[in-house]
Amino acid sequence: MRNKHSPLEDDKSMGKLSTHVLDIAHGKPGAGVKLALFSVGLDGKVLLKMDITNADGRCDVPLLEGASMTTGRYELVFHAGDYFAAQGIALPAPRFIDLVTLAFGIADANENYHVALLLSPWSYSTYRGS
């Protein structure tokens, strides 16, 4: 008889927040992109975490998970201009794309929220991945 509450099933019910930056100007992961995660409430923004993407364009650990994964409004701020400047791209002053701020909500803290950012010096798009 199967145990209804196996540790594997418990892991699946806990949500997490992750991100992935893809450099579409160069066709590669956005490695070394500085980012900041804020919670947004009635009293303003609170910095929760700062991180830098790894060689795969991801953070080494989830931005939120477990007890820190709660419903609410959040912002992810990506330092895109600094990333492209470090890649040797000639950018105008002021930069067309500098800080990319993605405002989003977490409605169910038991689900996974994967915020992907496709990025160039001239445009960006985002989507919720799995």
XYZ file of C-alpha atoms in Angstrom:
130
model
C 0.000 0.000 0.000
C 1.310 3.418 -0.945
C 1.955 6.062 1.717
C -0.274 9.078 0.990
C 2.246 11.588 2.324
C 5.608 10.552 0.989
C 8.455 13.100 1.167
C 8.458 13.277 -2.637
C 4.832 14.364 -2.701
C 5.489 16.951 0.009
C 8.316 18.471 -2.053
C 5.984 18.856 -5.027
C 3.431 20.811 -2.960
C 5.954 23.444 -1.880
C 6.325 26.265 -4.340
C 9.409 28.221 -5.265
C 10.396 31.307 -7.230
C 13.217 31.069 -9.752
C 14.488 33.090 -12.683
C 16.443 32.627 -15.907
C 18.051 35.328 -18.056
C 18.630 34.657 -21.742
C 20.829 37.052 -23.734
C 19.064 37.069 -27.107
C 21.581 39.521 -28.559
C 24.296 36.861 -28.305
C 22.209 33.678 -28.224
C 23.477 32.543 -24.837
C 22.543 32.515 -21.153
C 22.790 35.859 -19.371
C 25.649 34.984 -17.016
C 26.636 37.570 -14.421
C 23.397 39.594 -14.384
C 22.891 41.291 -11.026
C 19.301 41.201 -9.782
C 17.281 42.238 -6.764
C 14.004 40.816 -5.458
C 11.582 43.059 -3.573
C 8.265 42.410 -1.881
C 5.784 45.206 -2.564
C 3.176 46.147 0.013
C 1.145 49.099 1.183
C 4.187 50.491 2.990
C 6.411 50.294 -0.092
C 9.134 47.911 -1.202
C 11.299 45.668 0.948
C 14.504 44.181 -0.439
C 14.376 40.404 0.068
C 17.409 39.214 -1.836
C 20.193 40.226 -4.198
C 21.901 37.704 -6.449
C 23.941 37.297 -9.644
C 23.082 34.780 -12.348
C 25.433 31.843 -12.870
C 26.940 30.552 -16.141
C 23.526 29.144 -17.138
C 21.785 32.499 -16.555
C 20.052 31.197 -13.418
C 20.512 31.748 -9.704
C 22.155 28.882 -7.828
C 19.257 28.608 -5.367
C 15.586 29.611 -5.619
C 14.840 33.251 -4.884
C 11.975 32.163 -2.618
C 11.041 28.750 -1.256
C 9.582 27.150 1.834
C 8.320 29.621 4.437
C 9.645 32.611 2.454
C 7.388 31.718 -0.492
C 4.222 33.676 0.258
C 1.386 35.172 -1.766
C 1.691 38.829 -2.648
C 3.200 41.352 -5.018
C 6.877 41.306 -5.955
C 9.388 43.030 -8.198
C 12.494 41.599 -9.804
C 14.974 44.258 -10.927
C 17.630 43.130 -13.412
C 20.744 45.262 -14.038
C 20.646 44.756 -17.791
C 22.644 47.840 -18.777
C 25.577 46.887 -16.558
C 25.476 43.354 -17.969
C 25.674 44.534 -21.592
C 28.350 47.130 -20.782
C 30.442 44.316 -19.252
C 29.965 42.367 -22.518
C 31.710 45.206 -24.380
C 28.551 46.463 -26.119
C 28.674 50.154 -26.992
C 25.619 51.608 -25.296
C 24.185 55.111 -25.624
C 24.086 57.484 -22.667
C 21.598 57.227 -21.174
C 21.121 53.535 -21.873
C 17.920 52.572 -23.685
C 17.495 49.444 -21.506
C 19.191 49.829 -18.132
C 17.209 48.444 -15.209
C 14.477 45.981 -16.151
C 11.776 45.892 -13.486
C 9.277 43.054 -13.645
C 6.298 43.498 -11.327
C 4.343 40.298 -10.734
C 2.115 38.577 -8.234
C 2.254 35.214 -6.523
C -1.303 33.989 -6.058
C -0.534 30.449 -4.858
C 2.577 29.903 -2.736
C 2.382 26.154 -3.399
C 3.042 26.594 -7.121
C 6.335 27.178 -8.894
C 6.842 30.627 -10.387
C 9.685 30.756 -12.894
C 10.219 34.275 -14.228
C 12.199 34.130 -17.460
C 13.733 37.249 -19.025
C 14.772 37.394 -22.687
C 17.070 40.347 -23.025
C 18.921 42.539 -25.520
C 20.247 46.107 -25.252
C 17.142 47.251 -27.177
C 14.289 45.053 -25.967
C 13.127 42.480 -23.472
C 10.243 40.100 -22.884
C 9.222 37.853 -20.069
C 7.014 34.887 -19.377
C 6.085 32.593 -16.523
C 7.797 29.294 -17.085
C 7.536 26.066 -15.139
